[in-house]
Short mmCIF file of C-alpha atoms and ligand atoms in Angstrom, two decimals:
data_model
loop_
_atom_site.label_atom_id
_atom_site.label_comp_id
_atom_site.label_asym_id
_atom_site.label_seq_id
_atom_site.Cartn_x
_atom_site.Cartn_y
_atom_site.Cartn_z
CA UNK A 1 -11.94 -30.44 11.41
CA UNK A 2 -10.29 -29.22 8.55
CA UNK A 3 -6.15 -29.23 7.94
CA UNK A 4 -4.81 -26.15 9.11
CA UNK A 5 -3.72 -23.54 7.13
CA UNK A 6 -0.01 -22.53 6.45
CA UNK A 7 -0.03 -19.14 5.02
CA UNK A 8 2.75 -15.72 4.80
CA UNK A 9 1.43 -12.45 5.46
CA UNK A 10 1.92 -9.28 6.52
CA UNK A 11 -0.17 -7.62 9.74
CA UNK A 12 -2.03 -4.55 8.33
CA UNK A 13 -4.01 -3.90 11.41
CA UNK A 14 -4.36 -5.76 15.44
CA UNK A 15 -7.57 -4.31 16.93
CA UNK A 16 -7.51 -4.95 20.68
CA UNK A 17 -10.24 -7.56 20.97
CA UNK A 18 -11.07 -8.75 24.30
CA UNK A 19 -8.54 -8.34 27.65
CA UNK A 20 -6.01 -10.42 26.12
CA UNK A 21 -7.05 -11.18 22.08
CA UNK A 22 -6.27 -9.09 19.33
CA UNK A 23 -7.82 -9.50 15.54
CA UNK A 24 -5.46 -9.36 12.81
CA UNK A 25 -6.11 -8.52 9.65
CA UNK A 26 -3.63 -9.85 7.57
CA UNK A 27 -2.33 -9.48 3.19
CA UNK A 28 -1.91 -12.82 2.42
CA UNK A 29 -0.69 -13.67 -1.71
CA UNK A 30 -2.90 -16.24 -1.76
CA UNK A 31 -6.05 -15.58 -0.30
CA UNK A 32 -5.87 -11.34 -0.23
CA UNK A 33 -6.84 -9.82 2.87
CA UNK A 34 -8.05 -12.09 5.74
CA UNK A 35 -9.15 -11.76 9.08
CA UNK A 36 -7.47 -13.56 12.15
CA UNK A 37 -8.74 -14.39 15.90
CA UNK A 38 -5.47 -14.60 18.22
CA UNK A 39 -5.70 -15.44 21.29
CA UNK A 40 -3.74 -14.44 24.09
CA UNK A 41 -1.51 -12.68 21.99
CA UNK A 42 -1.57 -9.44 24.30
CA UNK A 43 0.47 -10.91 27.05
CA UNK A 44 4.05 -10.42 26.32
CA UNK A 45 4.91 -13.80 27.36
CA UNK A 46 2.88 -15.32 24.59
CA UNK A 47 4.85 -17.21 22.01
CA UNK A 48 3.25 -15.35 18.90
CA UNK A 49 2.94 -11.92 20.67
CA UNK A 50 5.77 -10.35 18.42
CA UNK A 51 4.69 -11.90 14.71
CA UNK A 52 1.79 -10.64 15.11
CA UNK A 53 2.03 -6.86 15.10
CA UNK A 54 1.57 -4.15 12.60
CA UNK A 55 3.77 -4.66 9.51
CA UNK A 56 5.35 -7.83 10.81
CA UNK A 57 5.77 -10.41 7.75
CA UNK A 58 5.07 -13.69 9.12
CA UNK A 59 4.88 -17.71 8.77
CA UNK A 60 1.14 -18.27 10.22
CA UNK A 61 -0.81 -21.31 10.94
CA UNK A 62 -4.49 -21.09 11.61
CA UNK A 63 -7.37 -23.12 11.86
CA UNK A 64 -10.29 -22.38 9.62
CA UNK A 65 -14.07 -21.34 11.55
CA UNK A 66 -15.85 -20.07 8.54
CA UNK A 67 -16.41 -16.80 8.50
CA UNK A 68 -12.98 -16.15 10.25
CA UNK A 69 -9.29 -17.82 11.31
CA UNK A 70 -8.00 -18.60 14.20
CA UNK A 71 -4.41 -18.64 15.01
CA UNK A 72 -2.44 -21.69 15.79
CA UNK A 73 1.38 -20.15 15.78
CA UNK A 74 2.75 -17.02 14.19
CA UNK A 75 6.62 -17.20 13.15
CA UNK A 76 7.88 -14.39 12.36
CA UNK A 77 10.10 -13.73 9.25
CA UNK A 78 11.13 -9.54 9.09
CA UNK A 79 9.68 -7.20 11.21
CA UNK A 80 10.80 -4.29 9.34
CA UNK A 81 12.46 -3.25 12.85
CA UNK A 82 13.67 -0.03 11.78
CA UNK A 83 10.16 1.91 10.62
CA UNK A 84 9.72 1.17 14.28
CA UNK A 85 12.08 3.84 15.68
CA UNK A 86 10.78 6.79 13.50
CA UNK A 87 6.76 7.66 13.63
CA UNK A 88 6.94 9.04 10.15
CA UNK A 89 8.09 5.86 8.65
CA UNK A 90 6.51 4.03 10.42
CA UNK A 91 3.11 5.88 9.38
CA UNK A 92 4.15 5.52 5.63
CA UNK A 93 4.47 1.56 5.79
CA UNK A 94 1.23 1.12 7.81
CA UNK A 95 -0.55 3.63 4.65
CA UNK A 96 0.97 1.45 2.54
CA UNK A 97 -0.20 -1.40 3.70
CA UNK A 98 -3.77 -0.64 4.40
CA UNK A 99 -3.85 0.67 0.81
CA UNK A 100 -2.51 -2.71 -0.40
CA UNK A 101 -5.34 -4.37 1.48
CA UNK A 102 -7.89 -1.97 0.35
CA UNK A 103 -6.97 -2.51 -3.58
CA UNK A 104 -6.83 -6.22 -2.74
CA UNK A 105 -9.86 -7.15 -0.85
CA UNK A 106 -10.67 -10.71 0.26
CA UNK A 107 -10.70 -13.83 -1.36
CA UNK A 108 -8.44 -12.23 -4.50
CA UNK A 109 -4.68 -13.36 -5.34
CA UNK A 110 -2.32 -10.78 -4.45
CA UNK A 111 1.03 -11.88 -5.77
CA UNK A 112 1.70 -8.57 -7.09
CA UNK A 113 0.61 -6.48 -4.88
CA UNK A 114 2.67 -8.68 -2.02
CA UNK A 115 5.68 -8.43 -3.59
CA UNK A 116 5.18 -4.36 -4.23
CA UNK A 117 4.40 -3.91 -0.16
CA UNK A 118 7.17 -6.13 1.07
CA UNK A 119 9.84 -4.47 -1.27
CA UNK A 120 8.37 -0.91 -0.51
CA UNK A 121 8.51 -1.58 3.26
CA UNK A 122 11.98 -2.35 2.89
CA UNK A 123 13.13 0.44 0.64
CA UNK A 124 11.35 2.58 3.31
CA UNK A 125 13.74 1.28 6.25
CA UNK A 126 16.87 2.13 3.86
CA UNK A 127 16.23 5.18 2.74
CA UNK A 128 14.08 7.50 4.67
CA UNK A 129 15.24 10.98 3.15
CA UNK A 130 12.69 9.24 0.02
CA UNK A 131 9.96 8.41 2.10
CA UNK A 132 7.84 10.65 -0.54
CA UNK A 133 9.14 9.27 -3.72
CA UNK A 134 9.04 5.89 -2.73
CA UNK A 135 4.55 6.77 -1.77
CA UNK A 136 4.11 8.03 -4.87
CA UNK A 137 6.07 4.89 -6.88
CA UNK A 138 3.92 2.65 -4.43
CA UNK A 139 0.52 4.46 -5.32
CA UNK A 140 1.38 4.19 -8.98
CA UNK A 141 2.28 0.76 -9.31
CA UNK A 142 -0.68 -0.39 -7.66
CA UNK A 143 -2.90 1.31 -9.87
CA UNK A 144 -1.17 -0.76 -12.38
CA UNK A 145 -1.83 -3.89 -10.29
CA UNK A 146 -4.96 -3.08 -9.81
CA UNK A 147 -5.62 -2.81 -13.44
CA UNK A 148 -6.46 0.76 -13.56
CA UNK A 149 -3.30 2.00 -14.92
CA UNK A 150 -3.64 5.53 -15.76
CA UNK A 151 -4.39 5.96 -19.71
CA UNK A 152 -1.13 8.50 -20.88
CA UNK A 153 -1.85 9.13 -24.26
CA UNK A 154 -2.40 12.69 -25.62
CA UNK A 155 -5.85 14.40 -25.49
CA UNK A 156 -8.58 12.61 -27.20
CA UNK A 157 -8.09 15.52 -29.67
CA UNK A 158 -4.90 14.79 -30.53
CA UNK A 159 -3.28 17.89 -28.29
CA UNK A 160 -0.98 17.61 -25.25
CA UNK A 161 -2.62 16.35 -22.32
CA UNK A 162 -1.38 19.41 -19.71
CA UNK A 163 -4.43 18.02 -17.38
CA UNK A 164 -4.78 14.67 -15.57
CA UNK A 165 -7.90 13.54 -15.15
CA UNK A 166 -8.33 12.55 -11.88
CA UNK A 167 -11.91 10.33 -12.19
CA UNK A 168 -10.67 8.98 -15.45
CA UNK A 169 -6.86 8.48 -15.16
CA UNK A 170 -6.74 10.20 -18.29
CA UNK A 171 -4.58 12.96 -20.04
CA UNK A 172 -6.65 15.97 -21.14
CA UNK A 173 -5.95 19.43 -23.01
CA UNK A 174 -7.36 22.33 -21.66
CA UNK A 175 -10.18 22.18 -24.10
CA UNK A 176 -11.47 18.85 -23.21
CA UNK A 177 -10.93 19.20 -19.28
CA UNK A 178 -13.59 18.53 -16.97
CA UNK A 179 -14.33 19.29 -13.34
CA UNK A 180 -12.16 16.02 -12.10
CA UNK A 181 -8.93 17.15 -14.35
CA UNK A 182 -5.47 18.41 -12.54
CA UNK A 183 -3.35 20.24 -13.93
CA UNK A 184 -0.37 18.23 -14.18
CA UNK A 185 3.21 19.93 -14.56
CA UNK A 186 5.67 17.92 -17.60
CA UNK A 187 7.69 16.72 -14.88
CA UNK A 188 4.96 15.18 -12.88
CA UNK A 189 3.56 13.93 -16.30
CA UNK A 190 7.51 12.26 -17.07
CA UNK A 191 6.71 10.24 -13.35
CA UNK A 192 3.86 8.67 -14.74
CA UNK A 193 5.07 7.27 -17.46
CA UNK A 194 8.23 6.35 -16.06
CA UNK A 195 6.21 4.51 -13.49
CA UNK A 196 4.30 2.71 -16.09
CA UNK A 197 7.58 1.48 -17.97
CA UNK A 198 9.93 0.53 -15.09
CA UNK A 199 9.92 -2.52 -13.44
CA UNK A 200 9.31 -3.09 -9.80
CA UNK A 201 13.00 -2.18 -8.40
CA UNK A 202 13.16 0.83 -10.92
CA UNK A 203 10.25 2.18 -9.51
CA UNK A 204 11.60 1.89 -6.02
CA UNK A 205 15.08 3.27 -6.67
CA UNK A 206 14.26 6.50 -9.20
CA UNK A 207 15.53 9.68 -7.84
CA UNK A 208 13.37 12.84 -8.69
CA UNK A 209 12.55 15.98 -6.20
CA UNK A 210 10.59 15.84 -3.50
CA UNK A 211 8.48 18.53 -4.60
CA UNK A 212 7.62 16.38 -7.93
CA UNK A 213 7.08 13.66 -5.73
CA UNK A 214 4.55 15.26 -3.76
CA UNK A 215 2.54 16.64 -7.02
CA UNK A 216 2.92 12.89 -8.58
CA UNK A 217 1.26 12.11 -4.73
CA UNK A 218 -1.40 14.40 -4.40
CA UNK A 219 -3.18 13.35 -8.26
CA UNK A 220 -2.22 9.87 -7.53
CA UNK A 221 -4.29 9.67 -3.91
CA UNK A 222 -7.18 11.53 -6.19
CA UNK A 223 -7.52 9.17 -8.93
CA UNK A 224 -7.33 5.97 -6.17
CA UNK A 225 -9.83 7.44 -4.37
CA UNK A 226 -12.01 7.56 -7.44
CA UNK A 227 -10.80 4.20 -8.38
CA UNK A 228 -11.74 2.45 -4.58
CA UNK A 229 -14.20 4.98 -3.40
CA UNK A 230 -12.50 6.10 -0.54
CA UNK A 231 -8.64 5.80 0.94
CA UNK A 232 -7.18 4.25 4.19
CA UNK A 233 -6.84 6.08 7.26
CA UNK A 234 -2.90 6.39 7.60
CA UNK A 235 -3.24 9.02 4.81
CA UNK A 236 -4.64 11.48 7.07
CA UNK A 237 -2.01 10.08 9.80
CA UNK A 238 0.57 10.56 7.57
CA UNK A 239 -0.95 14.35 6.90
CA UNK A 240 -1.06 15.20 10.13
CA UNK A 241 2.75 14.47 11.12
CA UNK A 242 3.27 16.94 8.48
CA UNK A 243 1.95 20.08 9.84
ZN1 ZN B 1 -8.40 17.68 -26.17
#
């Protein structure tokens, strides 16, 4: 039997499993996304039942089967208790972290991308009036992460890129636009590059409209869907609370 594992993550989904079990999957910085069996953890008087819920950043210790873990103990370290009380934050963090997961995949390091969900989930229980600005900053900077930062030069031609290219991540005139490029408002455009220039906290704490925000969003979700061939489920959640 092997030494267990001591590892932090955060939960990013619990699928019921069984009458009692759940199975977590779980961001981890040093092994990306991972999947874990817990037992028993249903039953409110179980001693993990709490770490191990959606969004919950936790001290875990697991034994390793193979193909999946097993947990030992779950200790929880922030539970992001206040996206709890409001459904629309609450939908944002879970996006957020399912998106995380999805960039990371398994068996990568995810320092980065770690430190960018843990700080977004807690700029999202301080300031919910900039629940938008603070999804569009997230989507950005993990394209960065990722290593797909958008390209923001001028055209290939030399002109003003006035389109983003949303299958590219490039910035295209309205010559050299193709049937994936966005028109993309100077404003918008400004985000970008902010985005691409700012450190981590910068990112998080801008201030620009909502309405910017929202444009920034919309070509952002575009281009990562190109980029990881499809997006997590909470966007549509997230959507929906909307109407
Ligand atoms: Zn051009």
């Amino acid at each position: 039997m092997n030494e267990p594992l001591k590892i932090k993550g955060v939960v990013v989904n619990a699928a019921q499993w069984g009458d009692n079990d759940k199975m977590l999957t779980v961001l981890t910085r040093e092994k990306g996304v991972i999947s874990i069996a817990a037992k028993g953890v249903k039953s409110l008087k179980n001693k993990n039942s709490q770490a191990v819920s959606p969004l919950c950043y936790s001290d875990f210790v697991l034994n390793d089967k193979g193909d999946a873990y097993s947990l030992v103990s779950a200790d929880l370290i922030e539970s992001f208790y206040a996206l709890r009380e409001d459904v629309m934050a609450l939908a944002y963090g879970v996006y957020f972290a399912q998106l995380a997961a999805f960039s990371v995949g398994r068996n990568n390091l995810a320092d980065d991308e770690m430190r960018l969900l843990l700080n977004s989930l807690y700029m999202l229980t301080k300031s919910k009036e900039r629940m938008e600005v603070i999804k569009c900053a997230f989507e950005l900077k993990l394209c960065e992460y990722a290593g797909f930062a958008p390209y923001l030069d001028s055209c290939m031609c030399g002109e003003e890129g006035v389109y983003f290219d949303v299958s590219t991540g490039e910035m295209v005139c309205a010559l050299h636009r193709g049937e994936h490029s966005k028109k993309i408002s100077p404003a918008a455009r400004s985000v970008f590059e902010y985005v691409q220039n700012a450190d981590l906290k910068e990112t998080l704490t801008f201030t620009i409209d909502n309405s910017v925000a929202e444009e920034v969003s919309l070509l952002a979700e575009e281009f990562l869907k190109h980029q990881l061939g499809r997006l997590p489920k909470g966007l549509d959640y997230i959507k929906k609370l909307k109407i």
